[in-house]
Amino acid sequence: MGEKKATRAAYGEALVELAEKYPRMVVLDADLTQATMTKFFAAKYPERFFNCGIAEANMTGIAAGLSTCGLIPFVNSFAIFSAGRAFEQVRNSVAYPHLNVKIVGSHGGPSVGEDGATHQMNEDIALMRSLPGMTVVVPCDGNEMKQAVEAMLNYEGPCYLRMCRYATEGVTDLMPDYRFELGKSVTLREGTDATVIACGIMVPMALKAAECLAAEGVHVRVIDMHTVKPLDEAAVLKAAKETGCIVTVEEASIVGGLGGAVAEYVSEHYPVPVLRHGVPDEFGRSGTAAAVLDFFGLNPEGIAAKVREAIRLK
Amino acid sequence: MRTAKELEKLAYEARLLILEGVHCAKAGHPGGSLSCVDALTTLYFDEMRVNPENPKDAKRDRFVLSKGHCAPALYAVLALRGFFPKEDIRLLRSIKGHMSGHPDMVNVPGVDMSTGSLGQGISAAVGMALAGKYKGEDYRTYAILGDGEIEEGQCWEAFMAASKWKLDNLCAMIDVNGLQIDGKTADVMPSEPLDKKLEAFGWHVIPVPGHDYDAIRAALKEARETKGQPTMLLLRTTKGKGVSYMENSAGWHGKAPNDEQYEVAVSDLRAHLAELEA
């Protein structure tokens, strides 16, 4: 696997790297430039950066206004604030008029760690996915993140980009021909016994789980579903038909997120067992990122156990 | 330039359309529409650079109805200004048409921002003005808020931001009619003294008799000439203005007149128009 890097770090680099090529891009933050990694863009392009203070609702509305005038605003804060606190602003001022605003949620999921439940946003994928016309992207590593940012710049419409604080191994970094495409998943490993559909930092863990299971003679397909909406339905249908059971894995609530999206589709089109692995229907807790992830079984062992369970249901 | 009397005639024609729309829909918000329609008429017929032939013209002045429930007033003025046929007002809130209950920038020509959830429009207006500064364009941005609306904290976030970026290309107005759904604004959640509060937030504040076209026009001119800070007009208005039984009544915030009441309203408004034409 590739070098360890947090997706938010790659995001910070991407903004700077893409700034010249995309002059319509502007960046907004709510007093978290150090943590969201917009500080590099802010330092290099101060005239294109707007610090809105600790006022996410207003920041979202300002972005909506900027976008009506032809700019492409990236709205940054912790996911709990950009997707949570300002949810209704995202809904009514951005998604409803289908404006070209990119909502960015850093520090998604329980891997926020020590800050605990108030700052661990587990519901963002579900919330953003529920909005008509919203594209929801959860990249798995730095390379995918950078390509995702550029894909969003080339797409006219509202997007939610989710990233996290925790550094994990690169996956697509080591794939020289890798090309990110919105809405098109990536099958990272072939298998016929079960399929793991993962997003974000759960992707490298899913690959590790698949490796462990292979040693037991269980062959697992691993899909990187970086775009949760619109869902790559063809890949999901193929997985259901060819492997007979699916485990979804996300560093987020099992309610309504990637697991919800896959289960909804499979139950209506080709019912096979779908087990959702993620944060159960409860709040997070303080601890190191690794400890909190382990607590919820969000590790290769936890994923492998879920796959065995799914295969038993076939 | 139109005379104050000409503006008043247009505003009373807009009032007739507001009533017609709300009556057809059997729902809507006549009270606040009637209180802000004189400012809206002055904006669209005297102040703003707009082009009904090309509603999305990049060089146009922008307007955001932050108190989006007063869509009937905005639609009426846009129709009179030629953005769409006046008959469309009869489709207000109807499943058969595009005249959504709250302003819809996707489907209604001339609407610059979808609004309706209070407190959000002013932030978008700040974004539009900020874009103008950033791009070095000379268009201006206008917004109308309700005096109940400013109970939303987001408005004050936006007021701070407009001041931070010295948005002198932004002119907002609060339609101070003193009433909101549950009664007097002073009882529900007192917000005065608005002038001192807004001045403390860094705005140039102008108190304006909100049904006086020359006063509105003079205040808009003063706003244009004010540099280095945004301007707020405090429009002192009468909720339900122009329809005798609706004036100063919180009950007419969000209710449609029945057939009989509609006839009374139309005769009130036509009588005033006749006086103006005499």
PDB file of C-alpha atoms in Angstrom, chain A residues 23-26 47-66 68-71 85 88-90 92-94 96-99, chain B residues 60 62 100 102-107 112-115 117-118 120-132 134-135 137 139 154 157-159 161 164-165:
ATOM      1  CA  PRO A  23      -9.673  30.883 -11.896  1.00  0.00           C
ATOM      2  CA  ARG A  24     -13.383  30.783 -10.950  1.00  0.00           C
ATOM      3  CA  MET A  25     -12.582  28.779  -7.815  1.00  0.00           C
ATOM      4  CA  VAL A  26     -12.768  30.652  -4.499  1.00  0.00           C
ATOM      5  CA  GLU A  47      -7.767  37.689  -2.655  1.00  0.00           C
ATOM      6  CA  ARG A  48      -9.597  34.455  -3.486  1.00  0.00           C
ATOM      7  CA  PHE A  49     -10.025  33.380   0.113  1.00  0.00           C
ATOM      8  CA  PHE A  50     -12.828  34.528   2.428  1.00  0.00           C
ATOM      9  CA  ASN A  51     -12.707  33.787   6.122  1.00  0.00           C
ATOM     10  CA  CYS A  52     -16.306  34.056   7.293  1.00  0.00           C
ATOM     11  CA  GLY A  53     -15.590  33.640  10.985  1.00  0.00           C
ATOM     12  CA  ILE A  54     -17.387  31.085  13.127  1.00  0.00           C
ATOM     13  CA  ALA A  55     -20.653  31.467  11.237  1.00  0.00           C
ATOM     14  CA  GLU A  56     -21.280  28.472   8.998  1.00  0.00           C
ATOM     15  CA  ALA A  57     -24.875  29.343   8.145  1.00  0.00           C
ATOM     16  CA  ASN A  58     -23.833  32.703   6.745  1.00  0.00           C
ATOM     17  CA  MET A  59     -20.810  31.180   5.007  1.00  0.00           C
ATOM     18  CA  THR A  60     -23.084  28.777   3.146  1.00  0.00           C
ATOM     19  CA  GLY A  61     -25.363  31.604   2.027  1.00  0.00           C
ATOM     20  CA  ILE A  62     -22.430  33.758   0.944  1.00  0.00           C
ATOM     21  CA  ALA A  63     -21.197  30.838  -1.149  1.00  0.00           C
ATOM     22  CA  ALA A  64     -24.620  30.568  -2.753  1.00  0.00           C
ATOM     23  CA  GLY A  65     -24.494  34.262  -3.644  1.00  0.00           C
ATOM     24  CA  LEU A  66     -20.944  33.993  -5.016  1.00  0.00           C
ATOM     25  CA  THR A  68     -24.871  32.971  -8.745  1.00  0.00           C
ATOM     26  CA  CYS A  69     -22.221  35.400  -9.997  1.00  0.00           C
ATOM     27  CA  GLY A  70     -20.184  32.710 -11.756  1.00  0.00           C
ATOM     28  CA  LEU A  71     -17.662  31.786  -9.089  1.00  0.00           C
ATOM     29  CA  ARG A  85     -25.111  22.840  11.595  1.00  0.00           C
ATOM     30  CA  GLU A  88     -30.859  23.668   6.164  1.00  0.00           C
ATOM     31  CA  GLN A  89     -28.795  26.399   4.500  1.00  0.00           C
ATOM     32  CA  VAL A  90     -27.239  23.750   2.263  1.00  0.00           C
ATOM     33  CA  ASN A  92     -32.520  25.692   0.759  1.00  0.00           C
ATOM     34  CA  SER A  93     -29.796  28.071  -0.433  1.00  0.00           C
ATOM     35  CA  VAL A  94     -27.598  25.600  -2.343  1.00  0.00           C
ATOM     36  CA  TYR A  96     -32.797  23.643  -3.987  1.00  0.00           C
ATOM     37  CA  PRO A  97     -31.597  26.174  -6.588  1.00  0.00           C
ATOM     38  CA  HIS A  98     -28.962  23.602  -7.687  1.00  0.00           C
ATOM     39  CA  LEU A  99     -26.105  26.067  -7.320  1.00  0.00           C
TER      40      LEU A  99
ATOM     41  CA  ARG B  60     -27.444  43.551 -13.937  1.00  0.00           C
ATOM     42  CA  ARG B  62     -29.146  41.999  -8.091  1.00  0.00           C
ATOM     43  CA  SER B 100     -43.855  28.890  -6.468  1.00  0.00           C
ATOM     44  CA  HIS B 102     -41.641  31.430  -2.282  1.00  0.00           C
ATOM     45  CA  PRO B 103     -39.218  33.015  -4.787  1.00  0.00           C
ATOM     46  CA  ASP B 104     -37.702  30.422  -7.111  1.00  0.00           C
ATOM     47  CA  MET B 105     -34.680  31.521  -9.135  1.00  0.00           C
ATOM     48  CA  VAL B 106     -34.746  28.436 -11.333  1.00  0.00           C
ATOM     49  CA  ASN B 107     -38.282  28.804 -12.684  1.00  0.00           C
ATOM     50  CA  ASP B 112     -32.020  36.350  -8.504  1.00  0.00           C
ATOM     51  CA  MET B 113     -32.095  34.073  -5.454  1.00  0.00           C
ATOM     52  CA  SER B 114     -34.388  31.364  -4.148  1.00  0.00           C
ATOM     53  CA  THR B 115     -35.470  32.357  -0.674  1.00  0.00           C
ATOM     54  CA  SER B 117     -36.281  30.210   4.791  1.00  0.00           C
ATOM     55  CA  LEU B 118     -35.813  33.377   6.812  1.00  0.00           C
ATOM     56  CA  GLN B 120     -30.758  33.062   4.413  1.00  0.00           C
ATOM     57  CA  GLY B 121     -31.350  35.606   1.660  1.00  0.00           C
ATOM     58  CA  ILE B 122     -29.238  38.343   3.192  1.00  0.00           C
ATOM     59  CA  SER B 123     -26.238  35.995   3.266  1.00  0.00           C
ATOM     60  CA  ALA B 124     -26.656  35.305  -0.444  1.00  0.00           C
ATOM     61  CA  ALA B 125     -26.903  39.056  -1.059  1.00  0.00           C
ATOM     62  CA  VAL B 126     -23.623  39.505   0.821  1.00  0.00           C
ATOM     63  CA  GLY B 127     -22.118  36.836  -1.447  1.00  0.00           C
ATOM     64  CA  MET B 128     -23.354  38.634  -4.572  1.00  0.00           C
ATOM     65  CA  ALA B 129     -21.930  41.955  -3.396  1.00  0.00           C
ATOM     66  CA  LEU B 130     -18.667  40.241  -2.438  1.00  0.00           C
ATOM     67  CA  ALA B 131     -18.475  38.685  -5.916  1.00  0.00           C
ATOM     68  CA  GLY B 132     -18.954  42.138  -7.419  1.00  0.00           C
ATOM     69  CA  TYR B 134     -13.870  40.550  -6.112  1.00  0.00           C
ATOM     70  CA  LYS B 135     -14.510  40.698  -9.849  1.00  0.00           C
ATOM     71  CA  GLU B 137     -17.818  44.784 -11.466  1.00  0.00           C
ATOM     72  CA  TYR B 139     -23.385  46.158 -10.348  1.00  0.00           C
ATOM     73  CA  GLN B 154     -27.889  34.323  10.571  1.00  0.00           C
ATOM     74  CA  GLU B 157     -23.734  36.977  10.914  1.00  0.00           C
ATOM     75  CA  ALA B 158     -24.382  38.460   7.477  1.00  0.00           C
ATOM     76  CA  PHE B 159     -24.445  42.033   8.837  1.00  0.00           C
ATOM     77  CA  ALA B 161     -19.624  40.007   7.177  1.00  0.00           C
ATOM     78  CA  LYS B 164     -15.949  43.293   7.353  1.00  0.00           C
ATOM     79  CA  TRP B 165     -15.685  43.410   3.562  1.00  0.00           C
TER      80      TRP B 165
END
